[in-house]
Amino acid sequence: MTELSTLARPYSKAAFEYSLEHNSLEDWQKNLSLLSEMIQNDRIRDFIVKPNVTPSLLVDTILKIFDSDLPNGFSNFLDLLCQNKRLQLAPQIKDQFETHKANQEAILDITVSVTEELTDDQLKKLTEALATNLKRQINIQIVLNKDLIGGAVIQSGDMVIDNSVRGKLNKLADSLNT
């Protein structure tokens, strides 16, 4: 999975920078989402891997499926993916594009794992505290996880703040074992 993300990175960055420069972030995001869904279809995936399907035939077929006005440069981007045999990276490109877009808009997606539902007041205070500390707008998702015993685990990308009882017990066990 990491390898696919690594391969997708230059394509997602180029797509993001191009769409930002041409004020078409929303259109590109919509079309990358559609392309990603399309690539995950079994019939289309089988078509892509056939040895007799040329990149130009693949591009023409996909453009017919899109059946809409594509943003400036998107068909060239699609052609590049097909020529380089990177079309299967569409889901990773879409995900990374959305991450670039969220960073541009200063919105940070955060997942908070807790043992029980938060009240509206707790959720509001948590969101405000995170927004203040991180100096970003926060998009928060709450996940219930009874394995934590208590406390919370806050995750965003590579950042993890483990303030759960389970995490503290694991740290204690590690220190006792050393």
PDB file of C-alpha atoms in Angstrom:
ATOM      1  CA  MET A   1       0.000   0.000   0.000  1.00  0.00           C
ATOM      2  CA  THR A   2       2.815   2.390   0.860  1.00  0.00           C
ATOM      3  CA  GLU A   3       4.402   1.704  -2.515  1.00  0.00           C
ATOM      4  CA  LEU A   4       1.224   2.759  -4.342  1.00  0.00           C
ATOM      5  CA  SER A   5       1.078   5.951  -2.285  1.00  0.00           C
ATOM      6  CA  THR A   6       4.682   6.702  -3.155  1.00  0.00           C
ATOM      7  CA  LEU A   7       4.041   6.157  -6.857  1.00  0.00           C
ATOM      8  CA  ALA A   8       0.904   8.318  -6.718  1.00  0.00           C
ATOM      9  CA  ARG A   9       2.570  11.253  -4.959  1.00  0.00           C
ATOM     10  CA  PRO A  10       4.057  13.084  -7.983  1.00  0.00           C
ATOM     11  CA  TYR A  11       0.819  12.679  -9.957  1.00  0.00           C
ATOM     12  CA  SER A  12      -1.365  13.974  -7.130  1.00  0.00           C
ATOM     13  CA  LYS A  13       0.977  16.895  -6.520  1.00  0.00           C
ATOM     14  CA  ALA A  14       1.057  17.816 -10.217  1.00  0.00           C
ATOM     15  CA  ALA A  15      -2.736  17.527 -10.502  1.00  0.00           C
ATOM     16  CA  PHE A  16      -3.218  19.665  -7.410  1.00  0.00           C
ATOM     17  CA  GLU A  17      -0.778  22.375  -8.484  1.00  0.00           C
ATOM     18  CA  TYR A  18      -2.234  22.503 -11.995  1.00  0.00           C
ATOM     19  CA  SER A  19      -5.829  22.696 -10.763  1.00  0.00           C
ATOM     20  CA  LEU A  20      -4.899  25.327  -8.182  1.00  0.00           C
ATOM     21  CA  GLU A  21      -3.176  27.416 -10.849  1.00  0.00           C
ATOM     22  CA  HIS A  22      -6.246  27.153 -13.110  1.00  0.00           C
ATOM     23  CA  ASN A  23      -8.827  27.725 -10.328  1.00  0.00           C
ATOM     24  CA  SER A  24     -10.447  24.346 -10.919  1.00  0.00           C
ATOM     25  CA  LEU A  25      -9.855  22.471  -7.648  1.00  0.00           C
ATOM     26  CA  GLU A  26     -13.493  21.421  -7.264  1.00  0.00           C
ATOM     27  CA  ASP A  27     -13.796  20.163 -10.850  1.00  0.00           C
ATOM     28  CA  TRP A  28     -10.569  18.196 -10.587  1.00  0.00           C
ATOM     29  CA  GLN A  29     -11.605  16.714  -7.252  1.00  0.00           C
ATOM     30  CA  LYS A  30     -14.966  15.652  -8.696  1.00  0.00           C
ATOM     31  CA  ASN A  31     -13.369  14.054 -11.756  1.00  0.00           C
ATOM     32  CA  LEU A  32     -10.611  12.346  -9.770  1.00  0.00           C
ATOM     33  CA  SER A  33     -13.318  10.875  -7.523  1.00  0.00           C
ATOM     34  CA  LEU A  34     -15.220   9.638 -10.556  1.00  0.00           C
ATOM     35  CA  LEU A  35     -12.034   8.182 -12.063  1.00  0.00           C
ATOM     36  CA  SER A  36     -11.208   6.489  -8.765  1.00  0.00           C
ATOM     37  CA  GLU A  37     -14.661   4.897  -8.570  1.00  0.00           C
ATOM     38  CA  MET A  38     -14.400   3.867 -12.199  1.00  0.00           C
ATOM     39  CA  ILE A  39     -11.020   2.160 -11.690  1.00  0.00           C
ATOM     40  CA  GLN A  40     -12.405   0.168  -8.769  1.00  0.00           C
ATOM     41  CA  ASN A  41     -15.074  -1.374 -11.014  1.00  0.00           C
ATOM     42  CA  ASP A  42     -14.136  -5.000 -11.787  1.00  0.00           C
ATOM     43  CA  ARG A  43     -15.065  -4.831 -15.475  1.00  0.00           C
ATOM     44  CA  ILE A  44     -13.044  -1.689 -16.066  1.00  0.00           C
ATOM     45  CA  ARG A  45     -10.099  -3.027 -14.077  1.00  0.00           C
ATOM     46  CA  ASP A  46     -10.142  -6.197 -16.209  1.00  0.00           C
ATOM     47  CA  PHE A  47     -10.230  -4.036 -19.356  1.00  0.00           C
ATOM     48  CA  ILE A  48      -7.247  -1.963 -18.185  1.00  0.00           C
ATOM     49  CA  VAL A  49      -4.955  -4.957 -17.702  1.00  0.00           C
ATOM     50  CA  LYS A  50      -5.664  -6.584 -21.078  1.00  0.00           C
ATOM     51  CA  PRO A  51      -2.413  -6.645 -23.064  1.00  0.00           C
ATOM     52  CA  ASN A  52      -4.070  -5.667 -26.352  1.00  0.00           C
ATOM     53  CA  VAL A  53      -5.560  -2.431 -24.916  1.00  0.00           C
ATOM     54  CA  THR A  54      -3.396   0.494 -25.971  1.00  0.00           C
ATOM     55  CA  PRO A  55      -3.091   3.622 -23.833  1.00  0.00           C
ATOM     56  CA  SER A  56      -4.904   5.695 -26.481  1.00  0.00           C
ATOM     57  CA  LEU A  57      -7.803   3.202 -26.605  1.00  0.00           C
ATOM     58  CA  LEU A  58      -7.949   3.284 -22.823  1.00  0.00           C
ATOM     59  CA  VAL A  59      -8.049   7.098 -22.764  1.00  0.00           C
ATOM     60  CA  ASP A  60     -10.751   7.217 -25.452  1.00  0.00           C
ATOM     61  CA  THR A  61     -12.862   4.643 -23.597  1.00  0.00           C
ATOM     62  CA  ILE A  62     -12.588   6.452 -20.272  1.00  0.00           C
ATOM     63  CA  LEU A  63     -13.362   9.827 -21.857  1.00  0.00           C
ATOM     64  CA  LYS A  64     -16.546   8.338 -23.344  1.00  0.00           C
ATOM     65  CA  ILE A  65     -17.553   7.049 -19.913  1.00  0.00           C
ATOM     66  CA  PHE A  66     -16.999  10.481 -18.338  1.00  0.00           C
ATOM     67  CA  ASP A  67     -19.575  12.020 -20.688  1.00  0.00           C
ATOM     68  CA  SER A  68     -19.091  15.504 -19.240  1.00  0.00           C
ATOM     69  CA  ASP A  69     -17.045  18.640 -19.627  1.00  0.00           C
ATOM     70  CA  LEU A  70     -13.645  17.891 -18.171  1.00  0.00           C
ATOM     71  CA  PRO A  71     -11.624  20.607 -16.486  1.00  0.00           C
ATOM     72  CA  ASN A  72      -8.754  22.131 -18.406  1.00  0.00           C
ATOM     73  CA  GLY A  73      -5.867  19.660 -18.615  1.00  0.00           C
ATOM     74  CA  PHE A  74      -7.704  16.650 -17.176  1.00  0.00           C
ATOM     75  CA  SER A  75      -7.745  14.653 -20.418  1.00  0.00           C
ATOM     76  CA  ASN A  76      -3.979  15.262 -20.771  1.00  0.00           C
ATOM     77  CA  PHE A  77      -3.518  14.079 -17.184  1.00  0.00           C
ATOM     78  CA  LEU A  78      -5.577  10.983 -17.954  1.00  0.00           C
ATOM     79  CA  ASP A  79      -3.467  10.357 -21.056  1.00  0.00           C
ATOM     80  CA  LEU A  80      -0.282  10.657 -18.986  1.00  0.00           C
ATOM     81  CA  LEU A  81      -1.583   8.122 -16.450  1.00  0.00           C
ATOM     82  CA  CYS A  82      -2.471   5.680 -19.237  1.00  0.00           C
ATOM     83  CA  GLN A  83       0.819   6.129 -21.122  1.00  0.00           C
ATOM     84  CA  ASN A  84       2.790   5.514 -17.910  1.00  0.00           C
ATOM     85  CA  LYS A  85       0.549   2.586 -16.905  1.00  0.00           C
ATOM     86  CA  ARG A  86      -0.413   4.355 -13.681  1.00  0.00           C
ATOM     87  CA  LEU A  87      -4.187   4.421 -14.064  1.00  0.00           C
ATOM     88  CA  GLN A  88      -4.576   1.926 -11.203  1.00  0.00           C
ATOM     89  CA  LEU A  89      -3.198   4.644  -8.892  1.00  0.00           C
ATOM     90  CA  ALA A  90      -6.352   6.750  -9.316  1.00  0.00           C
ATOM     91  CA  PRO A  91      -7.701   6.018  -5.783  1.00  0.00           C
ATOM     92  CA  GLN A  92      -4.385   6.989  -4.167  1.00  0.00           C
ATOM     93  CA  ILE A  93      -4.054  10.061  -6.393  1.00  0.00           C
ATOM     94  CA  LYS A  94      -7.582  11.136  -5.431  1.00  0.00           C
ATOM     95  CA  ASP A  95      -6.884  10.660  -1.699  1.00  0.00           C
ATOM     96  CA  GLN A  96      -3.625  12.596  -1.855  1.00  0.00           C
ATOM     97  CA  PHE A  97      -5.233  15.320  -3.979  1.00  0.00           C
ATOM     98  CA  GLU A  98      -7.931  15.731  -1.311  1.00  0.00           C
ATOM     99  CA  THR A  99      -5.233  15.955   1.366  1.00  0.00           C
ATOM    100  CA  HIS A 100      -3.426  18.690  -0.614  1.00  0.00           C
ATOM    101  CA  LYS A 101      -6.741  20.511  -1.051  1.00  0.00           C
ATOM    102  CA  ALA A 102      -7.567  20.279   2.655  1.00  0.00           C
ATOM    103  CA  ASN A 103      -4.103  21.595   3.536  1.00  0.00           C
ATOM    104  CA  GLN A 104      -4.589  24.474   1.097  1.00  0.00           C
ATOM    105  CA  GLU A 105      -7.912  25.287   2.711  1.00  0.00           C
ATOM    106  CA  ALA A 106      -6.318  24.932   6.161  1.00  0.00           C
ATOM    107  CA  ILE A 107      -8.756  22.185   7.127  1.00  0.00           C
ATOM    108  CA  LEU A 108      -7.347  19.320   9.148  1.00  0.00           C
ATOM    109  CA  ASP A 109      -9.153  15.972   9.281  1.00  0.00           C
ATOM    110  CA  ILE A 110      -8.866  14.505  12.766  1.00  0.00           C
ATOM    111  CA  THR A 111     -10.115  11.165  14.061  1.00  0.00           C
ATOM    112  CA  VAL A 112     -10.771  10.937  17.784  1.00  0.00           C
ATOM    113  CA  SER A 113     -11.208   7.457  19.245  1.00  0.00           C
ATOM    114  CA  VAL A 114     -13.122   7.383  22.529  1.00  0.00           C
ATOM    115  CA  THR A 115     -14.857   4.740  24.647  1.00  0.00           C
ATOM    116  CA  GLU A 116     -18.230   6.481  24.724  1.00  0.00           C
ATOM    117  CA  GLU A 117     -20.100   9.192  22.819  1.00  0.00           C
ATOM    118  CA  LEU A 118     -19.063  12.765  23.546  1.00  0.00           C
ATOM    119  CA  THR A 119     -21.678  15.315  24.501  1.00  0.00           C
ATOM    120  CA  ASP A 120     -22.183  18.286  22.204  1.00  0.00           C
ATOM    121  CA  ASP A 121     -20.405  20.503  24.740  1.00  0.00           C
ATOM    122  CA  GLN A 122     -17.412  18.134  24.974  1.00  0.00           C
ATOM    123  CA  LEU A 123     -17.191  17.895  21.199  1.00  0.00           C
ATOM    124  CA  LYS A 124     -17.341  21.683  20.848  1.00  0.00           C
ATOM    125  CA  LYS A 125     -14.610  22.213  23.469  1.00  0.00           C
ATOM    126  CA  LEU A 126     -12.388  19.544  21.914  1.00  0.00           C
ATOM    127  CA  THR A 127     -12.808  21.015  18.436  1.00  0.00           C
ATOM    128  CA  GLU A 128     -12.062  24.545  19.675  1.00  0.00           C
ATOM    129  CA  ALA A 129      -8.980  23.394  21.623  1.00  0.00           C
ATOM    130  CA  LEU A 130      -7.586  21.496  18.640  1.00  0.00           C
ATOM    131  CA  ALA A 131      -8.311  24.390  16.260  1.00  0.00           C
ATOM    132  CA  THR A 132      -6.565  26.831  18.611  1.00  0.00           C
ATOM    133  CA  ASN A 133      -3.509  24.639  19.201  1.00  0.00           C
ATOM    134  CA  LEU A 134      -3.081  23.582  15.581  1.00  0.00           C
ATOM    135  CA  LYS A 135      -4.080  26.971  14.114  1.00  0.00           C
ATOM    136  CA  ARG A 136      -6.264  25.224  11.552  1.00  0.00           C
ATOM    137  CA  GLN A 137      -9.912  24.654  10.882  1.00  0.00           C
ATOM    138  CA  ILE A 138     -10.845  21.186  12.174  1.00  0.00           C
ATOM    139  CA  ASN A 139     -12.987  18.493  10.587  1.00  0.00           C
ATOM    140  CA  ILE A 140     -13.458  16.000  13.419  1.00  0.00           C
ATOM    141  CA  GLN A 141     -14.696  12.415  13.249  1.00  0.00           C
ATOM    142  CA  ILE A 142     -15.521  10.479  16.426  1.00  0.00           C
ATOM    143  CA  VAL A 143     -14.906   6.717  16.520  1.00  0.00           C
ATOM    144  CA  LEU A 144     -16.085   4.541  19.391  1.00  0.00           C
ATOM    145  CA  ASN A 145     -13.444   2.070  20.618  1.00  0.00           C
ATOM    146  CA  LYS A 146     -14.193   0.193  23.849  1.00  0.00           C
ATOM    147  CA  ASP A 147     -10.669  -1.322  23.829  1.00  0.00           C
ATOM    148  CA  LEU A 148      -9.231   2.010  24.980  1.00  0.00           C
ATOM    149  CA  ILE A 149     -10.750   1.490  28.466  1.00  0.00           C
ATOM    150  CA  GLY A 150     -10.889   5.277  28.930  1.00  0.00           C
ATOM    151  CA  GLY A 151      -9.406   8.503  27.605  1.00  0.00           C
ATOM    152  CA  ALA A 152      -8.941   9.228  23.911  1.00  0.00           C
ATOM    153  CA  VAL A 153      -6.616   8.749  20.951  1.00  0.00           C
ATOM    154  CA  ILE A 154      -6.367  11.693  18.544  1.00  0.00           C
ATOM    155  CA  GLN A 155      -5.048  11.000  15.035  1.00  0.00           C
ATOM    156  CA  SER A 156      -4.380  13.127  11.997  1.00  0.00           C
ATOM    157  CA  GLY A 157      -2.098  11.826   9.283  1.00  0.00           C
ATOM    158  CA  ASP A 158       1.181  10.876  10.974  1.00  0.00           C
ATOM    159  CA  MET A 159       0.337  12.671  14.225  1.00  0.00           C
ATOM    160  CA  VAL A 160      -1.005  10.478  17.054  1.00  0.00           C
ATOM    161  CA  ILE A 161      -1.766  11.661  20.577  1.00  0.00           C
ATOM    162  CA  ASP A 162      -2.528   8.618  22.733  1.00  0.00           C
ATOM    163  CA  ASN A 163      -4.082   9.714  26.000  1.00  0.00           C
ATOM    164  CA  SER A 164      -6.006   6.477  26.527  1.00  0.00           C
ATOM    165  CA  VAL A 165      -5.883   4.242  29.577  1.00  0.00           C
ATOM    166  CA  ARG A 166      -4.857   1.357  27.283  1.00  0.00           C
ATOM    167  CA  GLY A 167      -1.938   3.425  25.932  1.00  0.00           C
ATOM    168  CA  LYS A 168      -0.778   4.374  29.415  1.00  0.00           C
ATOM    169  CA  LEU A 169      -0.976   0.732  30.563  1.00  0.00           C
ATOM    170  CA  ASN A 170       1.077  -0.330  27.547  1.00  0.00           C
ATOM    171  CA  LYS A 171       3.731   2.298  28.355  1.00  0.00           C
ATOM    172  CA  LEU A 172       3.813   1.133  31.977  1.00  0.00           C
ATOM    173  CA  ALA A 173       4.186  -2.496  30.886  1.00  0.00           C
ATOM    174  CA  ASP A 174       7.004  -1.549  28.505  1.00  0.00           C
ATOM    175  CA  SER A 175       8.886   0.335  31.220  1.00  0.00           C
ATOM    176  CA  LEU A 176       8.509  -2.591  33.645  1.00  0.00           C
ATOM    177  CA  ASN A 177       9.818  -5.036  31.042  1.00  0.00           C
ATOM    178  CA  THR A 178      13.006  -3.040  30.416  1.00  0.00           C
TER     179      THR A 178
END
